[in-house]
Short mmCIF file of C-alpha atoms and ligand atoms in Angstrom, two decimals:
data_model
loop_
_atom_site.label_atom_id
_atom_site.label_comp_id
_atom_site.label_asym_id
_atom_site.label_seq_id
_atom_site.Cartn_x
_atom_site.Cartn_y
_atom_site.Cartn_z
CA MET T 26 8.01 -41.82 -0.88
CA THR T 27 4.25 -41.76 -0.45
CA GLU T 28 2.20 -38.89 -1.74
CA LYS T 29 -1.41 -38.14 -0.99
CA SER T 30 -3.84 -35.56 -2.37
CA LEU T 31 -6.86 -34.07 -0.65
CA ASP T 32 -9.58 -32.01 -2.28
CA THR T 33 -12.57 -30.70 -0.36
CA PHE T 34 -12.59 -27.54 -2.50
CA THR T 35 -13.82 -28.89 -5.86
CA PRO T 36 -16.95 -30.66 -4.57
CA LYS T 37 -17.96 -27.73 -2.33
CA ILE T 38 -16.84 -24.61 -4.21
CA GLY T 39 -15.72 -25.77 -7.65
CA LYS T 40 -13.99 -22.70 -9.02
CA ALA T 41 -12.44 -19.45 -7.83
CA GLU T 42 -10.66 -16.53 -9.46
CA ILE T 43 -7.91 -16.51 -6.85
CA ALA T 44 -5.82 -19.28 -5.32
CA VAL T 45 -3.54 -18.94 -2.31
CA LEU T 46 -0.69 -21.43 -2.44
CA MET T 47 1.36 -22.18 0.66
CA PRO T 48 4.45 -24.40 0.84
CA ILE T 49 4.47 -26.20 4.19
CA HIS T 50 7.09 -28.09 6.17
CA ASN T 51 6.72 -28.74 9.89
CA GLU T 52 4.08 -26.11 10.57
CA ALA T 53 1.77 -28.07 12.89
CA GLU T 54 1.64 -25.13 15.29
CA THR T 55 1.05 -22.40 12.74
CA ILE T 56 -0.85 -23.75 9.78
CA GLU T 57 -4.38 -23.69 11.15
CA GLN T 58 -4.10 -20.08 12.27
CA CYS T 59 -2.44 -19.07 9.02
CA VAL T 60 -5.08 -20.71 6.79
CA THR T 61 -8.01 -19.49 8.91
CA GLU T 62 -6.71 -15.91 8.86
CA PHE T 63 -6.53 -16.00 5.05
CA CYS T 64 -10.04 -17.40 4.71
CA ASP T 65 -11.42 -14.79 7.10
CA VAL T 66 -9.96 -12.02 4.95
CA VAL T 67 -10.80 -13.32 1.46
CA THR T 68 -13.88 -15.57 1.55
CA PRO T 69 -16.41 -12.98 2.76
CA LYS T 70 -15.78 -11.23 -0.58
CA MET T 71 -14.95 -14.00 -3.03
CA PRO T 72 -14.32 -17.75 -3.20
CA LEU T 73 -10.78 -18.86 -2.46
CA GLU T 74 -8.95 -21.87 -3.84
CA LEU T 75 -6.63 -22.74 -1.00
CA VAL T 76 -3.74 -25.01 -2.01
CA LEU T 77 -1.45 -26.47 0.65
CA SER T 78 1.73 -28.12 -0.54
CA GLU T 79 3.30 -30.07 2.31
CA ASP T 80 6.29 -32.37 2.31
CA GLY T 81 8.63 -34.11 4.65
CA SER T 82 7.06 -32.92 7.90
CA THR T 83 8.11 -34.83 10.99
CA ASP T 84 5.62 -33.16 13.34
CA ASP T 85 1.81 -33.38 13.31
CA THR T 86 1.38 -31.13 10.22
CA GLU T 87 -0.19 -33.83 8.05
CA ASN T 88 -2.90 -34.64 10.61
CA VAL T 89 -3.60 -30.96 11.18
CA ILE T 90 -4.09 -30.44 7.41
CA GLU T 91 -6.36 -33.47 7.14
CA ARG T 92 -8.55 -32.22 10.00
CA LEU T 93 -8.52 -28.70 8.55
CA SER T 94 -9.72 -29.98 5.15
CA GLU T 95 -12.93 -31.18 6.79
CA LYS T 96 -13.67 -27.69 8.13
CA ILE T 97 -12.33 -25.52 5.31
CA PRO T 98 -12.63 -26.32 1.58
CA LEU T 99 -9.07 -26.79 0.34
CA LYS T 100 -6.73 -28.77 -1.83
CA ALA T 101 -3.55 -30.32 -0.50
CA VAL T 102 -0.69 -32.47 -1.58
CA LEU T 103 1.08 -34.30 1.25
CA SER T 104 4.33 -36.10 0.72
CA THR T 105 6.46 -38.14 3.11
CA SER T 106 9.74 -37.11 1.50
CA ARG T 107 11.10 -33.57 1.51
CA LYS T 108 10.95 -31.71 -1.80
CA GLY T 109 12.36 -28.40 -0.61
CA TYR T 110 10.72 -24.99 -0.93
CA ALA T 111 10.94 -24.83 -4.73
CA GLY T 112 9.69 -28.41 -5.14
CA GLY T 113 6.76 -27.64 -2.84
CA ILE T 114 5.78 -24.60 -4.89
CA LYS T 115 6.11 -26.37 -8.24
CA ASP T 116 3.95 -29.32 -7.10
CA GLY T 117 1.40 -27.02 -5.46
CA LEU T 118 1.03 -25.04 -8.69
CA LYS T 119 -0.11 -28.24 -10.44
CA LEU T 120 -3.28 -28.15 -8.32
CA VAL T 121 -4.16 -24.52 -8.96
CA THR T 122 -7.05 -23.91 -11.35
CA ALA T 123 -7.74 -20.24 -10.49
CA GLU T 124 -6.62 -17.55 -12.92
CA TYR T 125 -4.49 -15.81 -10.27
CA VAL T 126 -2.32 -17.23 -7.54
CA LEU T 127 -0.88 -15.60 -4.45
CA ILE T 128 2.10 -17.59 -3.24
CA THR T 129 2.96 -17.04 0.40
CA ASP T 130 4.71 -18.80 3.28
CA SER T 131 2.74 -20.74 5.86
CA ASP T 132 4.66 -19.49 8.89
CA GLY T 133 2.33 -16.56 9.60
CA GLN T 134 4.93 -13.84 8.88
CA HIS T 135 2.73 -12.16 6.28
CA ASP T 136 -0.56 -10.54 7.22
CA PRO T 137 -3.44 -11.71 4.99
CA LYS T 138 -5.02 -8.27 5.36
CA ASP T 139 -2.43 -7.05 2.83
CA PHE T 140 -4.05 -9.32 0.24
CA TRP T 141 -6.49 -6.65 -0.97
CA LYS T 142 -3.75 -4.08 -1.56
CA ILE T 143 -1.98 -6.58 -3.78
CA TRP T 144 -5.12 -7.86 -5.48
CA ARG T 145 -6.15 -4.38 -6.60
CA LEU T 146 -2.93 -4.13 -8.65
CA ARG T 147 -3.28 -7.44 -10.51
CA ASN T 148 -3.94 -5.76 -13.86
CA LYS T 149 -1.18 -3.20 -13.47
CA TYR T 150 1.80 -5.56 -13.08
CA ASP T 151 2.59 -9.13 -14.16
CA ILE T 152 3.81 -9.85 -10.64
CA VAL T 153 2.68 -7.88 -7.61
CA SER T 154 5.19 -8.43 -4.87
CA GLY T 155 5.14 -7.58 -1.18
CA TRP T 156 7.83 -5.27 0.16
CA ARG T 157 8.61 -5.91 3.82
CA LYS T 158 9.25 -2.30 4.80
CA LYS T 159 9.78 -3.19 8.46
CA ARG T 160 11.07 -6.71 8.29
CA ALA T 161 10.48 -8.65 11.51
CA ASP T 162 13.59 -10.81 11.27
CA SER T 163 16.81 -10.69 13.23
CA LEU T 164 19.47 -8.15 12.25
CA TYR T 165 21.88 -10.69 10.77
CA ARG T 166 19.04 -12.36 8.84
CA ARG T 167 18.12 -8.95 7.34
CA ILE T 168 21.74 -8.14 6.55
CA MET T 169 22.29 -11.49 4.83
CA SER T 170 19.19 -11.05 2.77
CA GLN T 171 20.07 -7.46 1.79
CA VAL T 172 23.65 -8.38 0.83
CA PHE T 173 22.53 -11.25 -1.35
CA GLN T 174 19.70 -9.26 -2.93
CA TRP T 175 22.19 -6.48 -3.70
CA ARG T 176 24.60 -9.01 -5.25
CA ILE T 177 21.81 -10.47 -7.39
CA LYS T 178 20.62 -7.03 -8.53
CA SER T 179 24.10 -6.03 -9.61
CA ALA T 180 24.89 -9.38 -11.26
CA PHE T 181 21.73 -9.33 -13.37
CA ASN T 182 21.31 -5.56 -13.86
CA LEU T 183 17.98 -5.50 -12.08
CA PRO T 184 16.42 -2.18 -11.18
CA ASN T 185 16.57 -1.15 -7.55
CA PHE T 186 13.83 -3.43 -6.24
CA MET T 187 13.28 -2.98 -2.51
CA ASP T 188 12.64 -6.60 -1.54
CA ILE T 189 12.63 -9.19 -4.30
CA THR T 190 12.62 -12.16 -1.93
CA ALA T 191 9.39 -11.31 -0.09
CA PRO T 192 7.29 -14.50 -0.05
CA PHE T 193 4.02 -12.71 -0.81
CA LYS T 194 3.56 -12.56 -4.58
CA LEU T 195 0.47 -12.41 -6.75
CA MET T 196 0.48 -13.26 -10.43
CA ASN T 197 -1.36 -14.97 -13.22
CA THR T 198 -1.13 -18.72 -12.63
CA GLU T 199 0.30 -19.38 -16.09
CA VAL T 200 3.06 -16.85 -15.42
CA ALA T 201 3.84 -18.51 -12.08
CA ILE T 202 4.09 -21.97 -13.67
CA LYS T 203 6.17 -20.75 -16.59
CA ILE T 204 8.77 -19.11 -14.33
CA ALA T 205 8.74 -21.61 -11.45
CA GLU T 206 9.36 -24.61 -13.67
CA LYS T 207 12.66 -23.09 -14.83
CA CYS T 208 13.97 -22.39 -11.30
CA LYS T 209 16.59 -24.95 -10.37
CA TYR T 210 19.69 -23.37 -8.86
CA MET T 211 18.89 -21.32 -5.75
CA SER T 212 17.46 -23.84 -3.32
CA GLU T 213 17.91 -21.57 -0.29
CA SER T 214 16.62 -18.55 -2.11
CA PHE T 215 13.91 -19.52 -4.53
CA TRP T 216 12.52 -15.97 -4.81
CA ASN T 217 15.84 -14.50 -5.90
CA GLU T 218 16.05 -16.89 -8.83
CA PHE T 219 12.34 -16.50 -9.57
CA SER T 220 12.64 -12.69 -9.68
CA VAL T 221 15.73 -12.77 -11.91
CA ARG T 222 14.05 -15.14 -14.35
CA ALA T 223 10.83 -13.13 -14.30
CA TYR T 224 12.59 -9.81 -14.92
CA THR T 225 14.94 -11.12 -17.61
CA SER T 226 11.96 -12.72 -19.39
CA GLY T 227 10.30 -9.30 -19.59
CA PHE T 228 7.66 -9.60 -16.87
CA ILE T 229 6.86 -6.38 -15.01
CA ILE T 230 7.26 -6.62 -11.24
CA GLY T 231 5.55 -4.06 -8.99
CA GLU T 232 6.25 -3.81 -5.27
CA VAL T 233 3.77 -2.88 -2.58
CA PRO T 234 4.65 -2.20 1.08
CA VAL T 235 3.23 -4.91 3.33
CA SER T 236 3.48 -5.64 7.01
CA HIS T 237 5.72 -8.38 8.34
CA ARG T 238 5.50 -10.23 11.65
CA ILE T 239 7.59 -12.68 13.63
CA ARG T 240 6.80 -16.35 12.93
CA ALA T 241 3.41 -17.35 14.31
CA ASP T 242 5.12 -19.97 16.52
CA LYS T 243 7.45 -17.20 17.82
CA SER T 244 10.56 -19.17 16.82
CA ALA T 245 13.60 -17.50 15.27
CA THR T 246 14.82 -18.25 11.74
CA ARG T 247 14.86 -21.93 10.86
CA VAL T 248 16.89 -21.69 7.69
CA TYR T 249 19.58 -19.09 8.33
CA LYS T 250 21.10 -20.39 11.55
CA PRO T 251 24.46 -18.62 12.16
CA TRP T 252 26.49 -21.84 11.74
CA LYS T 253 24.86 -22.54 8.37
CA ILE T 254 25.76 -19.14 6.89
CA PRO T 255 29.17 -19.98 5.33
CA LYS T 256 27.69 -23.02 3.54
CA ILE T 257 24.60 -21.09 2.43
CA ALA T 258 26.73 -18.17 1.17
CA LEU T 259 28.95 -20.49 -0.87
CA THR T 260 25.99 -22.41 -2.32
CA GLN T 261 24.28 -19.14 -3.23
CA LEU T 262 27.35 -17.79 -5.02
CA MET T 263 27.78 -21.00 -7.00
CA ALA T 264 24.09 -20.91 -7.92
CA LEU T 265 24.43 -17.29 -9.00
CA SER T 266 27.26 -18.10 -11.38
CA LYS T 267 25.33 -21.05 -12.89
CA LEU T 268 22.31 -18.81 -13.46
CA LYS T 269 24.52 -16.12 -14.99
CA SER T 270 26.05 -18.53 -17.44
CA GLU T 271 22.66 -20.04 -18.37
CA LEU T 272 21.28 -16.55 -19.05
CA ASN T 273 24.47 -15.46 -20.86
CA MET T 274 24.97 -12.50 -18.53
N1 GTP C 314 6.65 -27.64 0.89
C1 GTP C 314 7.74 -27.21 1.56
N2 GTP C 314 7.67 -26.07 2.28
C2 GTP C 314 8.78 -25.67 2.94
C3 GTP C 314 10.00 -26.38 2.91
N3 GTP C 314 10.89 -25.72 3.68
C4 GTP C 314 10.25 -24.64 4.18
N4 GTP C 314 8.98 -24.61 3.75
C5 GTP C 314 7.95 -23.62 4.08
O1 GTP C 314 8.38 -22.42 3.52
C6 GTP C 314 8.12 -21.32 4.36
C7 GTP C 314 9.39 -20.58 4.66
O2 GTP C 314 10.19 -21.38 5.46
P1 GTP C 314 10.92 -20.78 6.72
O3 GTP C 314 11.53 -21.92 7.44
O4 GTP C 314 10.01 -19.88 7.48
O5 GTP C 314 12.04 -19.97 6.00
P2 GTP C 314 12.22 -18.43 5.78
O6 GTP C 314 10.94 -17.69 5.99
O7 GTP C 314 12.95 -18.24 4.51
O8 GTP C 314 13.22 -18.13 6.87
P3 GTP C 314 12.96 -17.94 8.38
O9 GTP C 314 11.53 -17.47 8.56
O10 GTP C 314 13.97 -16.93 8.75
O11 GTP C 314 13.20 -19.30 8.94
C8 GTP C 314 7.42 -21.88 5.59
O12 GTP C 314 6.05 -21.68 5.44
C9 GTP C 314 7.78 -23.35 5.57
O13 GTP C 314 6.78 -24.15 6.11
C10 GTP C 314 10.03 -27.61 2.15
O14 GTP C 314 11.02 -28.32 2.07
N5 GTP C 314 8.88 -27.96 1.49
MG1 MG C 315 9.68 -17.24 7.40
#
């Protein structure tokens, strides 16, 4: 495995109150648009520590990020071997120096304009989480997600959250690190495990309706292909029971 870091943020900007962290895998077609959109929304009002955590891409993503870092101040970690979504987030968090971090996907499904809605609530909740009221995913993808979220809520006695897996979450960076470093079971559903651990540790989660779009490259789901569902469902249920026994629930 080779790993490389880039940092054009520290010499040019130095410090920011907010970081946006994006896990990235094979997003050559989307990443530039996604990053630029975020900068256009945030940087006119305050400095932004942009942290890109890429691994295992087999397309041109790495070159796109390197070129982008010359135009836009950012930090990035680039790795030749795949770490998975959770691994990408954990390693990206190591680069964050801002007090707050918004963690979001790099596939363009979330609209950066919703950032301000979430930001305004940073002192009200420990974790401000997007709620995809009109989720732009296929029907079976939405059903799978709802069924599993329902199963998680009942297994861990969570309140009736609307959308705990939305990948658009703002929190204090120390809170993010503290919870993320414990997550180890739900590889296909990092945000389910993250939300369970956050809630059972006493953190207050507030949800805010946000818009949701199809992937910027217009492709359908990459993870939840119909033929992968039985394996994913089984893995998720096994992960759920491991988490239950670790938390004594
Ligand atoms: N660093 C890192 N990022 C990943 C990895 N797998 C996926 N990602 C990123 O995580 C985000 C979510 O991945 P997606 O493939 O869109 O998965 P999803 O949003 O859960 O599901 P679909 O949109 O339905 O495919 C995207 O921005 C990906 O680039 C990984 O192994 N490492
Ligand atoms: Mg997606």
